[in-house]
Amino acid sequence: MDEELHERVRDIIKTIPSGRVSTYGDIAAAAGASTPRLVGRILSEDGHDLPWHRVLRASGIPAPHLVHRQLELLRAEGVLADGQRIDLRRYRWEGP
DNA sequence: AAAGTGACAGCCG
DNA sequence: ACGGCTGCCACTT
């Protein structure tokens, strides 16, 4: 049914440039999703081919089970973490 | 039908 | 600044 929403979420994530990040909440808002949880669910099911590592929690810390791997991928793009936390004020992608 | 679950977020102490 | 609580919504038991 909500194939629409599903694709919108995927498209938005594809637009995040290398070296920048976004949050579940921002993506949910941009895609018109009713809750950020949906973004997480879509990523877990159908996010393998997307730059999923550029999506963080509102705190700037990645989802718990992924922290290590995700911070590594981000570091490779020049996104540096202070401990486990990314500075959103610096790297957050606000759209074009 | 009710309760549990999860890649979340905001408020409060 | 951080843990705890509560609201959230689609899915599964």
mmCIF file of C-alpha atoms (C1' of nucleotides) in Angstrom:
data_model
loop_
_atom_site.group_PDB
_atom_site.id
_atom_site.type_symbol
_atom_site.label_atom_id
_atom_site.label_comp_id
_atom_site.label_asym_id
_atom_site.label_seq_id
_atom_site.Cartn_x
_atom_site.Cartn_y
_atom_site.Cartn_z
ATOM 1 C CA MET A 1 0.000 0.000 0.000
ATOM 2 C CA ASP A 2 2.239 2.876 1.045
ATOM 3 C CA GLU A 3 4.642 2.084 -1.765
ATOM 4 C CA GLU A 4 4.616 5.819 -2.227
ATOM 5 C CA LEU A 5 5.953 6.621 1.190
ATOM 6 C CA HIS A 6 8.449 3.815 0.972
ATOM 7 C CA GLU A 7 9.915 5.197 -2.242
ATOM 8 C CA ARG A 8 9.891 8.792 -1.024
ATOM 9 C CA VAL A 9 11.902 7.818 2.010
ATOM 10 C CA ARG A 10 14.380 5.929 -0.147
ATOM 11 C CA ASP A 11 14.704 8.821 -2.605
ATOM 12 C CA ILE A 12 15.352 11.351 0.135
ATOM 13 C CA ILE A 13 18.076 9.245 1.670
ATOM 14 C CA LYS A 14 19.715 8.936 -1.733
ATOM 15 C CA THR A 15 20.021 12.719 -1.906
ATOM 16 C CA ILE A 16 22.159 13.009 1.220
ATOM 17 C CA PRO A 17 25.627 13.903 -0.090
ATOM 18 C CA SER A 18 28.773 12.155 1.012
ATOM 19 C CA GLY A 19 30.220 13.884 4.035
ATOM 20 C CA ARG A 20 26.821 15.009 5.313
ATOM 21 C CA VAL A 21 24.230 13.320 7.562
ATOM 22 C CA SER A 22 20.523 13.496 8.383
ATOM 23 C CA THR A 23 18.202 12.154 11.074
ATOM 24 C CA TYR A 24 15.256 9.759 11.147
ATOM 25 C CA GLY A 25 13.055 12.622 12.246
ATOM 26 C CA ASP A 26 14.084 14.945 9.421
ATOM 27 C CA ILE A 27 13.580 12.260 6.834
ATOM 28 C CA ALA A 28 10.185 11.329 8.247
ATOM 29 C CA ALA A 29 9.125 14.976 8.070
ATOM 30 C CA ALA A 30 10.446 15.453 4.541
ATOM 31 C CA ALA A 31 8.784 12.270 3.302
ATOM 32 C CA GLY A 32 5.541 12.899 5.147
ATOM 33 C CA ALA A 33 5.885 9.808 7.333
ATOM 34 C CA SER A 34 3.691 9.764 10.417
ATOM 35 C CA THR A 35 6.532 8.759 12.698
ATOM 36 C CA PRO A 36 10.331 8.403 12.458
ATOM 37 C CA ARG A 37 9.973 4.753 13.441
ATOM 38 C CA LEU A 38 8.718 4.048 9.946
ATOM 39 C CA VAL A 39 11.956 5.344 8.476
ATOM 40 C CA GLY A 40 13.877 2.903 10.631
ATOM 41 C CA ARG A 41 11.669 0.059 9.591
ATOM 42 C CA ILE A 42 12.023 0.848 5.899
ATOM 43 C CA LEU A 43 15.790 1.028 6.234
ATOM 44 C CA SER A 44 15.978 -2.300 8.001
ATOM 45 C CA GLU A 45 13.922 -4.008 5.296
ATOM 46 C CA ASP A 46 15.016 -2.192 2.185
ATOM 47 C CA GLY A 47 17.975 0.001 3.005
ATOM 48 C CA HIS A 48 20.911 -2.222 2.104
ATOM 49 C CA ASP A 49 21.521 -0.378 -1.193
ATOM 50 C CA LEU A 50 21.228 3.112 0.280
ATOM 51 C CA PRO A 51 23.667 5.380 2.133
ATOM 52 C CA TRP A 52 21.973 4.299 5.365
ATOM 53 C CA HIS A 53 25.047 5.187 7.403
ATOM 54 C CA ARG A 54 24.261 8.880 6.848
ATOM 55 C CA VAL A 55 21.098 8.565 8.950
ATOM 56 C CA LEU A 56 21.451 9.242 12.676
ATOM 57 C CA ARG A 57 19.220 9.590 15.696
ATOM 58 C CA ALA A 58 18.229 13.087 16.810
ATOM 59 C CA SER A 59 20.998 12.884 19.421
ATOM 60 C CA GLY A 60 23.672 12.564 16.753
ATOM 61 C CA ILE A 61 24.412 8.994 17.867
ATOM 62 C CA PRO A 62 23.655 6.110 15.485
ATOM 63 C CA ALA A 63 21.170 3.336 16.301
ATOM 64 C CA PRO A 64 22.666 1.167 19.082
ATOM 65 C CA HIS A 65 23.323 -2.075 17.205
ATOM 66 C CA LEU A 66 25.098 -0.219 14.389
ATOM 67 C CA VAL A 67 27.171 2.374 16.162
ATOM 68 C CA HIS A 68 30.549 0.876 15.491
ATOM 69 C CA ARG A 69 30.119 0.059 11.817
ATOM 70 C CA GLN A 70 28.303 3.279 11.048
ATOM 71 C CA LEU A 71 30.889 5.552 12.628
ATOM 72 C CA GLU A 72 33.552 3.782 10.601
ATOM 73 C CA LEU A 73 31.775 4.391 7.316
ATOM 74 C CA LEU A 74 31.205 8.027 8.242
ATOM 75 C CA ARG A 75 34.800 8.519 9.247
ATOM 76 C CA ALA A 76 35.782 7.306 5.785
ATOM 77 C CA GLU A 77 33.755 10.206 4.350
ATOM 78 C CA GLY A 78 35.333 12.753 6.629
ATOM 79 C CA VAL A 79 32.523 12.868 9.175
ATOM 80 C CA LEU A 80 34.263 12.763 12.528
ATOM 81 C CA ALA A 81 32.642 11.699 15.798
ATOM 82 C CA ASP A 82 33.278 13.098 19.232
ATOM 83 C CA GLY A 83 33.210 9.750 21.009
ATOM 84 C CA GLN A 84 30.113 8.172 19.471
ATOM 85 C CA ARG A 85 28.376 11.470 18.779
ATOM 86 C CA ILE A 86 28.375 13.341 15.491
ATOM 87 C CA ASP A 87 28.088 17.116 15.669
ATOM 88 C CA LEU A 88 24.830 17.709 13.826
ATOM 89 C CA ARG A 89 25.287 21.462 13.754
ATOM 90 C CA ARG A 90 28.245 20.861 11.536
ATOM 91 C CA TYR A 91 27.264 17.927 9.321
ATOM 92 C CA ARG A 92 23.460 17.975 9.153
ATOM 93 C CA TRP A 93 22.064 18.008 5.614
ATOM 94 C CA GLU A 94 19.230 20.530 5.307
ATOM 95 C CA GLY A 95 18.401 19.742 1.732
ATOM 96 C CA PRO A 96 19.473 21.527 -1.474
ATOM 97 C "C1'" DA B 1 -8.759 -8.436 20.897
ATOM 98 C "C1'" DA B 2 -4.598 -7.248 23.789
ATOM 99 C "C1'" DA B 3 0.084 -6.982 24.429
ATOM 100 C "C1'" DG B 4 4.722 -6.895 22.797
ATOM 101 C "C1'" DT B 5 8.359 -4.972 19.654
ATOM 102 C "C1'" DG B 6 11.421 -1.693 17.284
ATOM 103 C "C1'" DA B 7 17.453 1.520 12.636
ATOM 104 C "C1'" DC B 8 12.735 7.081 17.107
ATOM 105 C "C1'" DA B 9 11.848 11.749 19.586
ATOM 106 C "C1'" DG B 10 10.748 15.146 23.223
ATOM 107 C "C1'" DC B 11 10.124 16.336 28.023
ATOM 108 C "C1'" DC B 12 11.560 16.060 32.797
ATOM 109 C "C1'" DG B 13 14.092 15.250 36.947
ATOM 110 C "C1'" DA C 1 24.463 15.791 30.095
ATOM 111 C "C1'" DC C 2 22.199 11.491 30.819
ATOM 112 C "C1'" DG C 3 18.827 7.966 32.051
ATOM 113 C "C1'" DG C 4 13.833 7.241 32.437
ATOM 114 C "C1'" DC C 5 9.052 7.852 30.749
ATOM 115 C "C1'" DT C 6 5.675 8.517 27.452
ATOM 116 C "C1'" DG C 7 3.863 9.034 22.841
ATOM 117 C "C1'" DC C 8 4.200 7.151 18.456
ATOM 118 C "C1'" DC C 9 2.603 3.647 14.467
ATOM 119 C "C1'" DA C 10 2.782 -0.567 11.751
ATOM 120 C "C1'" DC C 11 3.484 -5.438 12.556
ATOM 121 C "C1'" DT C 12 3.532 -9.771 14.891
ATOM 122 C "C1'" DT C 13 2.110 -12.990 18.750
#
